[in-house]
Short mmCIF file of N, CA, C and O and ligand atoms in Angstrom, two decimals:
data_model
loop_
_atom_site.label_atom_id
_atom_site.label_comp_id
_atom_site.label_asym_id
_atom_site.label_seq_id
_atom_site.Cartn_x
_atom_site.Cartn_y
_atom_site.Cartn_z
N MET A 1 -15.95 -29.31 2.44
CA MET A 1 -15.17 -30.44 2.97
C MET A 1 -15.89 -31.06 4.15
O MET A 1 -16.45 -30.35 4.97
N LYS A 2 -15.83 -32.36 4.26
CA LYS A 2 -16.44 -33.06 5.39
C LYS A 2 -15.55 -32.87 6.62
O LYS A 2 -14.32 -32.79 6.48
N PRO A 3 -16.17 -32.81 7.80
CA PRO A 3 -15.37 -32.64 9.02
C PRO A 3 -14.27 -33.70 9.16
O PRO A 3 -13.16 -33.40 9.58
N GLY A 4 -14.58 -34.92 8.72
CA GLY A 4 -13.59 -36.00 8.85
C GLY A 4 -12.32 -35.71 8.06
O GLY A 4 -11.21 -35.98 8.51
N GLY A 5 -12.47 -35.10 6.87
CA GLY A 5 -11.33 -34.78 6.02
C GLY A 5 -10.40 -33.78 6.69
O GLY A 5 -9.18 -33.92 6.62
N TYR A 6 -10.94 -32.82 7.38
CA TYR A 6 -10.13 -31.80 8.06
C TYR A 6 -9.19 -32.43 9.10
O TYR A 6 -8.01 -32.14 9.16
N PHE A 7 -9.75 -33.32 9.89
CA PHE A 7 -8.93 -33.94 10.94
C PHE A 7 -7.80 -34.79 10.36
O PHE A 7 -6.73 -34.86 10.92
N LEU A 8 -8.07 -35.40 9.23
CA LEU A 8 -7.06 -36.23 8.59
C LEU A 8 -5.85 -35.38 8.18
O LEU A 8 -4.70 -35.75 8.37
N ILE A 9 -6.15 -34.18 7.64
CA ILE A 9 -5.06 -33.29 7.20
C ILE A 9 -4.21 -32.83 8.39
O ILE A 9 -2.99 -32.83 8.35
N VAL A 10 -4.89 -32.48 9.50
CA VAL A 10 -4.16 -32.04 10.69
C VAL A 10 -3.23 -33.15 11.17
O VAL A 10 -2.07 -32.92 11.49
N ALA A 11 -3.74 -34.38 11.20
CA ALA A 11 -2.93 -35.50 11.68
C ALA A 11 -1.71 -35.70 10.77
O ALA A 11 -0.61 -35.91 11.24
N ALA A 12 -1.92 -35.59 9.45
CA ALA A 12 -0.82 -35.82 8.51
C ALA A 12 0.24 -34.73 8.65
O ALA A 12 1.44 -35.02 8.65
N SER A 13 -0.16 -33.47 8.82
CA SER A 13 0.83 -32.40 8.92
C SER A 13 1.58 -32.49 10.25
O SER A 13 2.76 -32.17 10.32
N GLY A 14 0.91 -32.95 11.29
CA GLY A 14 1.58 -33.13 12.58
C GLY A 14 2.68 -34.17 12.47
O GLY A 14 3.78 -33.99 12.99
N LEU A 15 2.43 -35.20 11.73
CA LEU A 15 3.41 -36.27 11.53
C LEU A 15 4.63 -35.72 10.77
O LEU A 15 5.77 -35.98 11.11
N ALA A 16 4.36 -34.90 9.74
CA ALA A 16 5.45 -34.33 8.94
C ALA A 16 6.32 -33.43 9.80
O ALA A 16 7.54 -33.49 9.74
N LEU A 17 5.70 -32.63 10.68
CA LEU A 17 6.45 -31.72 11.53
C LEU A 17 7.35 -32.49 12.49
O LEU A 17 8.50 -32.12 12.69
N SER A 18 6.83 -33.58 13.07
CA SER A 18 7.64 -34.30 14.05
C SER A 18 8.82 -35.00 13.37
O SER A 18 9.89 -35.10 13.95
N SER A 19 8.67 -35.44 12.12
CA SER A 19 9.81 -36.08 11.47
C SER A 19 10.87 -35.04 11.09
O SER A 19 12.06 -35.32 11.12
N VAL A 20 10.46 -33.82 10.79
CA VAL A 20 11.43 -32.75 10.51
C VAL A 20 12.20 -32.44 11.79
O VAL A 20 13.42 -32.29 11.78
N ALA A 21 11.52 -32.40 12.93
CA ALA A 21 12.18 -32.10 14.20
C ALA A 21 13.21 -33.18 14.53
O ALA A 21 14.30 -32.89 15.01
N THR A 22 12.88 -34.44 14.28
CA THR A 22 13.80 -35.54 14.56
C THR A 22 15.05 -35.41 13.69
O THR A 22 16.17 -35.57 14.13
N LEU A 23 14.85 -35.06 12.44
CA LEU A 23 15.95 -34.87 11.51
C LEU A 23 16.87 -33.75 11.99
O LEU A 23 18.08 -33.86 11.95
N GLY A 24 16.25 -32.67 12.49
CA GLY A 24 17.01 -31.51 12.97
C GLY A 24 17.94 -31.88 14.12
O GLY A 24 19.02 -31.33 14.25
N LEU A 25 17.53 -32.83 14.97
CA LEU A 25 18.36 -33.22 16.11
C LEU A 25 19.59 -34.00 15.67
O LEU A 25 20.63 -33.88 16.28
N SER A 26 19.48 -34.77 14.60
CA SER A 26 20.60 -35.62 14.21
C SER A 26 21.64 -34.86 13.37
O SER A 26 22.76 -35.28 13.26
N VAL A 27 21.26 -33.74 12.82
CA VAL A 27 22.19 -32.94 12.00
C VAL A 27 22.51 -31.65 12.76
O VAL A 27 21.64 -30.85 13.00
N PRO A 28 23.79 -31.46 13.15
CA PRO A 28 24.13 -30.24 13.88
C PRO A 28 23.88 -28.99 13.03
O PRO A 28 24.11 -29.03 11.82
N ALA A 29 23.45 -27.92 13.67
CA ALA A 29 23.20 -26.68 12.95
C ALA A 29 24.53 -26.14 12.41
O ALA A 29 25.58 -26.29 13.04
N ALA A 30 24.51 -25.55 11.24
CA ALA A 30 25.71 -24.98 10.65
C ALA A 30 26.21 -23.84 11.52
O ALA A 30 25.43 -23.10 12.10
N ALA A 31 27.52 -23.73 11.64
CA ALA A 31 28.11 -22.66 12.44
C ALA A 31 27.79 -21.31 11.80
O ALA A 31 27.77 -21.19 10.58
N ALA A 32 27.55 -20.34 12.65
CA ALA A 32 27.18 -19.02 12.15
C ALA A 32 28.34 -18.05 12.38
O ALA A 32 29.28 -18.35 13.11
N THR A 33 28.26 -16.93 11.72
CA THR A 33 29.22 -15.84 11.94
C THR A 33 28.47 -14.66 12.54
O THR A 33 27.45 -14.25 12.01
N VAL A 34 28.96 -14.19 13.66
CA VAL A 34 28.33 -13.06 14.35
C VAL A 34 29.27 -11.87 14.21
O VAL A 34 30.44 -11.94 14.57
N GLN A 35 28.74 -10.79 13.63
CA GLN A 35 29.58 -9.62 13.40
C GLN A 35 29.35 -8.56 14.50
O GLN A 35 28.21 -8.25 14.83
N ILE A 36 30.45 -8.08 15.04
CA ILE A 36 30.39 -7.05 16.08
C ILE A 36 31.29 -5.91 15.63
O ILE A 36 32.44 -6.13 15.22
N THR A 37 30.76 -4.70 15.66
CA THR A 37 31.48 -3.55 15.13
C THR A 37 32.01 -2.66 16.24
O THR A 37 31.34 -2.44 17.24
N MET A 38 33.22 -2.17 16.05
CA MET A 38 33.78 -1.16 16.95
C MET A 38 33.92 0.12 16.13
O MET A 38 34.64 0.15 15.13
N ARG A 39 33.18 1.12 16.57
CA ARG A 39 33.17 2.38 15.82
C ARG A 39 32.97 3.53 16.81
O ARG A 39 32.14 3.42 17.71
N ASP A 40 33.73 4.61 16.62
CA ASP A 40 33.63 5.77 17.51
C ASP A 40 33.76 5.36 18.98
O ASP A 40 33.00 5.83 19.84
N LEU A 41 34.68 4.47 19.25
CA LEU A 41 34.98 4.01 20.61
C LEU A 41 33.77 3.33 21.27
O LEU A 41 33.62 3.37 22.49
N GLU A 42 32.93 2.71 20.44
CA GLU A 42 31.81 1.96 21.00
C GLU A 42 31.72 0.60 20.33
O GLU A 42 32.03 0.45 19.15
N ILE A 43 31.27 -0.37 21.13
CA ILE A 43 31.09 -1.73 20.61
C ILE A 43 29.60 -1.92 20.34
O ILE A 43 28.77 -1.61 21.18
N ALA A 44 29.27 -2.41 19.15
CA ALA A 44 27.87 -2.65 18.83
C ALA A 44 27.70 -4.00 18.15
O ALA A 44 28.41 -4.28 17.18
N PRO A 45 26.78 -4.85 18.61
CA PRO A 45 25.95 -4.65 19.80
C PRO A 45 26.75 -4.90 21.09
O PRO A 45 27.75 -5.63 21.06
N THR A 46 26.27 -4.30 22.18
CA THR A 46 26.96 -4.49 23.46
C THR A 46 26.63 -5.85 24.07
O THR A 46 27.32 -6.30 24.97
N ALA A 47 25.57 -6.47 23.59
CA ALA A 47 25.25 -7.83 24.04
C ALA A 47 24.97 -8.67 22.81
O ALA A 47 24.10 -8.34 22.01
N ALA A 48 25.74 -9.74 22.64
CA ALA A 48 25.55 -10.62 21.49
C ALA A 48 25.48 -12.06 21.98
O ALA A 48 26.01 -12.39 23.04
N GLU A 49 24.82 -12.89 21.19
CA GLU A 49 24.70 -14.31 21.54
C GLU A 49 25.27 -15.16 20.42
O GLU A 49 25.14 -14.82 19.25
N ALA A 50 25.91 -16.24 20.81
CA ALA A 50 26.49 -17.16 19.82
C ALA A 50 26.56 -18.55 20.43
O ALA A 50 26.22 -18.74 21.59
N LYS A 51 26.99 -19.49 19.61
CA LYS A 51 27.15 -20.87 20.07
C LYS A 51 28.61 -21.30 19.90
O LYS A 51 29.33 -20.72 19.06
N VAL A 52 29.00 -22.30 20.65
CA VAL A 52 30.34 -22.87 20.48
C VAL A 52 30.45 -23.34 19.03
O VAL A 52 29.53 -23.97 18.50
N GLY A 53 31.55 -23.00 18.37
CA GLY A 53 31.73 -23.34 16.96
C GLY A 53 31.43 -22.17 16.04
O GLY A 53 31.86 -22.16 14.89
N ASP A 54 30.69 -21.20 16.55
CA ASP A 54 30.42 -20.00 15.75
C ASP A 54 31.68 -19.13 15.66
O ASP A 54 32.59 -19.25 16.48
N THR A 55 31.69 -18.27 14.67
CA THR A 55 32.81 -17.35 14.50
C THR A 55 32.34 -15.94 14.87
O THR A 55 31.29 -15.50 14.42
N ILE A 56 33.14 -15.28 15.70
CA ILE A 56 32.88 -13.87 15.96
C ILE A 56 33.79 -13.07 15.04
O ILE A 56 34.98 -13.38 14.90
N GLU A 57 33.22 -12.09 14.40
CA GLU A 57 33.97 -11.25 13.48
C GLU A 57 33.91 -9.83 14.03
O GLU A 57 32.86 -9.19 13.95
N TRP A 58 35.00 -9.40 14.61
CA TRP A 58 35.04 -8.03 15.10
C TRP A 58 35.53 -7.12 13.99
O TRP A 58 36.60 -7.38 13.40
N VAL A 59 34.78 -6.08 13.70
CA VAL A 59 35.14 -5.14 12.65
C VAL A 59 35.52 -3.82 13.32
O VAL A 59 34.69 -3.20 13.98
N ASN A 60 36.78 -3.43 13.17
CA ASN A 60 37.22 -2.17 13.76
C ASN A 60 37.13 -1.09 12.69
O ASN A 60 37.89 -1.08 11.72
N LYS A 61 36.20 -0.16 12.87
CA LYS A 61 36.03 0.93 11.90
C LYS A 61 36.70 2.21 12.37
O LYS A 61 36.52 3.27 11.76
N ASP A 62 37.43 2.11 13.46
CA ASP A 62 38.11 3.28 13.98
C ASP A 62 39.54 3.36 13.45
O ASP A 62 40.06 2.41 12.86
N ILE A 63 40.17 4.53 13.71
CA ILE A 63 41.57 4.69 13.32
C ILE A 63 42.49 4.33 14.48
O ILE A 63 43.69 4.57 14.42
N PHE A 64 41.91 3.78 15.56
CA PHE A 64 42.70 3.34 16.71
C PHE A 64 42.76 1.82 16.75
O PHE A 64 41.88 1.15 16.23
N VAL A 65 43.81 1.32 17.42
CA VAL A 65 43.85 -0.11 17.72
C VAL A 65 42.89 -0.37 18.87
O VAL A 65 42.84 0.40 19.84
N HIS A 66 42.08 -1.42 18.75
CA HIS A 66 41.23 -1.85 19.86
C HIS A 66 41.59 -3.29 20.20
O HIS A 66 42.26 -3.98 19.43
N THR A 67 41.08 -3.73 21.33
CA THR A 67 41.18 -5.15 21.65
C THR A 67 39.81 -5.63 22.11
O THR A 67 38.98 -4.83 22.55
N ALA A 68 39.60 -6.92 21.97
CA ALA A 68 38.44 -7.58 22.58
C ALA A 68 39.06 -8.53 23.59
O ALA A 68 39.56 -9.60 23.23
N THR A 69 39.08 -8.09 24.84
CA THR A 69 39.79 -8.82 25.89
C THR A 69 38.78 -9.41 26.87
O THR A 69 38.06 -8.66 27.54
N ALA A 70 38.74 -10.72 26.92
CA ALA A 70 37.79 -11.38 27.82
C ALA A 70 38.26 -11.21 29.27
O ALA A 70 39.43 -11.41 29.57
N ARG A 71 37.35 -10.82 30.15
CA ARG A 71 37.73 -10.62 31.55
C ARG A 71 38.14 -11.93 32.23
O ARG A 71 38.91 -11.91 33.19
N ASN A 72 37.64 -13.05 31.72
CA ASN A 72 38.01 -14.34 32.34
C ASN A 72 39.26 -14.93 31.70
O ASN A 72 39.65 -16.05 32.01
N GLY A 73 39.89 -14.20 30.76
CA GLY A 73 41.14 -14.66 30.18
C GLY A 73 40.98 -15.66 29.03
O GLY A 73 41.98 -16.15 28.52
N ASP A 74 39.75 -15.95 28.61
CA ASP A 74 39.55 -16.94 27.54
C ASP A 74 40.18 -16.49 26.21
O ASP A 74 40.67 -17.30 25.45
N TRP A 75 40.10 -15.20 25.91
CA TRP A 75 40.72 -14.71 24.68
C TRP A 75 41.06 -13.23 24.81
O TRP A 75 40.53 -12.51 25.65
N ASP A 76 42.02 -12.83 23.97
CA ASP A 76 42.46 -11.44 23.94
C ASP A 76 42.79 -11.15 22.48
O ASP A 76 43.84 -11.54 21.98
N VAL A 77 41.86 -10.52 21.80
CA VAL A 77 41.98 -10.31 20.36
C VAL A 77 42.40 -8.86 20.10
O VAL A 77 41.79 -7.94 20.63
N THR A 78 43.44 -8.69 19.31
CA THR A 78 43.88 -7.33 18.95
C THR A 78 43.32 -6.96 17.59
O THR A 78 43.41 -7.74 16.64
N LEU A 79 42.72 -5.78 17.51
CA LEU A 79 42.09 -5.33 16.27
C LEU A 79 42.79 -4.08 15.75
O LEU A 79 42.55 -2.98 16.23
N PRO A 80 43.65 -4.24 14.74
CA PRO A 80 44.29 -3.06 14.14
C PRO A 80 43.23 -2.14 13.51
O PRO A 80 42.12 -2.59 13.23
N PRO A 81 43.57 -0.87 13.29
CA PRO A 81 42.61 0.07 12.70
C PRO A 81 42.09 -0.44 11.36
O PRO A 81 42.85 -0.98 10.55
N ASN A 82 40.80 -0.27 11.14
CA ASN A 82 40.16 -0.63 9.88
C ASN A 82 40.41 -2.08 9.46
O ASN A 82 40.55 -2.38 8.27
N LYS A 83 40.47 -2.96 10.44
CA LYS A 83 40.67 -4.38 10.14
C LYS A 83 39.56 -5.22 10.78
O LYS A 83 38.90 -4.79 11.71
N THR A 84 39.37 -6.41 10.21
CA THR A 84 38.41 -7.36 10.74
C THR A 84 39.18 -8.58 11.26
O THR A 84 40.05 -9.08 10.55
N VAL A 85 38.89 -8.98 12.47
CA VAL A 85 39.58 -10.13 13.04
C VAL A 85 38.53 -11.15 13.49
O VAL A 85 37.52 -10.79 14.09
N LYS A 86 38.79 -12.41 13.14
CA LYS A 86 37.83 -13.47 13.45
C LYS A 86 38.32 -14.35 14.59
O LYS A 86 39.53 -14.57 14.74
N LEU A 87 37.37 -14.88 15.33
CA LEU A 87 37.69 -15.80 16.42
C LEU A 87 36.62 -16.88 16.44
O LEU A 87 35.42 -16.58 16.44
N VAL A 88 37.06 -18.14 16.42
CA VAL A 88 36.10 -19.25 16.53
C VAL A 88 35.93 -19.56 18.02
O VAL A 88 36.92 -19.76 18.73
N LEU A 89 34.68 -19.59 18.46
CA LEU A 89 34.41 -19.80 19.89
C LEU A 89 34.56 -21.27 20.24
O LEU A 89 33.99 -22.15 19.59
N LYS A 90 35.33 -21.54 21.29
CA LYS A 90 35.64 -22.92 21.69
C LYS A 90 34.94 -23.33 22.97
O LYS A 90 34.79 -24.52 23.24
N LYS A 91 34.59 -22.34 23.80
CA LYS A 91 34.02 -22.65 25.12
C LYS A 91 32.74 -21.87 25.36
O LYS A 91 32.65 -20.70 24.98
N PRO A 92 31.76 -22.51 26.00
CA PRO A 92 30.54 -21.78 26.35
C PRO A 92 30.79 -20.88 27.55
O PRO A 92 31.77 -21.04 28.27
N GLY A 93 29.87 -19.95 27.75
CA GLY A 93 29.97 -19.09 28.93
C GLY A 93 29.44 -17.70 28.63
O GLY A 93 29.17 -17.36 27.48
N THR A 94 29.28 -16.93 29.69
CA THR A 94 28.90 -15.52 29.54
C THR A 94 30.16 -14.72 29.77
O THR A 94 30.71 -14.70 30.87
N ILE A 95 30.65 -14.12 28.69
CA ILE A 95 31.96 -13.47 28.74
C ILE A 95 31.80 -11.95 28.63
O ILE A 95 31.29 -11.45 27.62
N ASP A 96 32.25 -11.28 29.65
CA ASP A 96 32.34 -9.83 29.56
C ASP A 96 33.71 -9.51 28.99
O ASP A 96 34.72 -10.09 29.40
N TYR A 97 33.74 -8.61 28.01
CA TYR A 97 35.02 -8.24 27.44
C TYR A 97 35.09 -6.73 27.26
O TYR A 97 34.08 -6.04 27.31
N TYR A 98 36.31 -6.24 27.07
CA TYR A 98 36.53 -4.80 26.99
C TYR A 98 37.74 -4.54 26.12
O TYR A 98 38.44 -5.48 25.70
N CYS A 99 37.99 -3.27 25.86
CA CYS A 99 39.19 -2.89 25.12
C CYS A 99 40.24 -2.44 26.13
O CYS A 99 39.98 -1.57 26.95
N ARG A 100 41.43 -3.04 26.05
CA ARG A 100 42.48 -2.70 27.01
C ARG A 100 42.92 -1.25 26.88
O ARG A 100 43.37 -0.64 27.84
N PHE A 101 42.81 -0.67 25.68
CA PHE A 101 43.26 0.71 25.48
C PHE A 101 42.17 1.73 25.82
O PHE A 101 42.43 2.88 26.09
N HIS A 102 40.93 1.30 25.74
CA HIS A 102 39.80 2.19 26.02
C HIS A 102 38.83 1.41 26.92
O HIS A 102 37.84 0.86 26.42
N PRO A 103 39.12 1.37 28.22
CA PRO A 103 38.35 0.50 29.13
C PRO A 103 36.85 0.83 29.20
O PRO A 103 36.08 0.03 29.72
N ASN A 104 36.46 2.00 28.66
CA ASN A 104 35.02 2.29 28.63
C ASN A 104 34.29 1.48 27.56
O ASN A 104 33.07 1.42 27.55
N MET A 105 35.05 0.89 26.66
CA MET A 105 34.45 0.04 25.62
C MET A 105 34.22 -1.34 26.22
O MET A 105 35.17 -2.10 26.43
N LYS A 106 32.97 -1.63 26.50
CA LYS A 106 32.64 -2.90 27.17
C LYS A 106 31.47 -3.57 26.47
O LYS A 106 30.58 -2.88 25.96
N ALA A 107 31.48 -4.89 26.46
CA ALA A 107 30.35 -5.62 25.90
C ALA A 107 30.33 -7.02 26.50
O ALA A 107 31.24 -7.42 27.22
N ARG A 108 29.26 -7.73 26.18
CA ARG A 108 29.09 -9.08 26.70
C ARG A 108 28.75 -10.04 25.56
O ARG A 108 27.98 -9.69 24.66
N LEU A 109 29.34 -11.22 25.64
CA LEU A 109 29.07 -12.26 24.66
C LEU A 109 28.56 -13.48 25.42
O LEU A 109 29.24 -13.97 26.33
N THR A 110 27.37 -13.92 25.06
CA THR A 110 26.81 -15.11 25.71
C THR A 110 26.95 -16.27 24.74
O THR A 110 26.37 -16.26 23.65
N ILE A 111 27.74 -17.26 25.14
CA ILE A 111 28.06 -18.40 24.26
C ILE A 111 27.38 -19.65 24.82
O ILE A 111 27.71 -20.09 25.92
N SER A 112 26.44 -20.20 24.07
CA SER A 112 25.78 -21.42 24.52
C SER A 112 26.49 -22.64 23.93
O SER A 112 27.12 -22.55 22.88
N PRO A 113 26.38 -23.79 24.62
CA PRO A 113 27.11 -24.98 24.18
C PRO A 113 26.65 -25.47 22.80
O PRO A 113 25.54 -25.19 22.39
CU1 CU B 1 39.94 0.54 22.02
#
């Protein structure tokens, strides 16, 4: 291949990448579901990240009732034994939450706008 041909290909692929990026900005990313498990009196993962509009799915695999209680009062989710409870995130923020019945169960959710 001639050196000139190589540069032409690089320029063309650069153009394609920038138009994909522009398209990405105009179409909002699809909301995701983030699963967090409570098992053996532990929350996993203890630090999770999500975006406003995403759904958090807490899965309680214990035989006890747990809660996911935000320390700032944004939400207080009750999780019956062996049940999954969903919550759609409405507000951004770094939320520390815990279980009201087992205060040693603590985790953090970082919600970006
Ligand atoms: Cu609990």
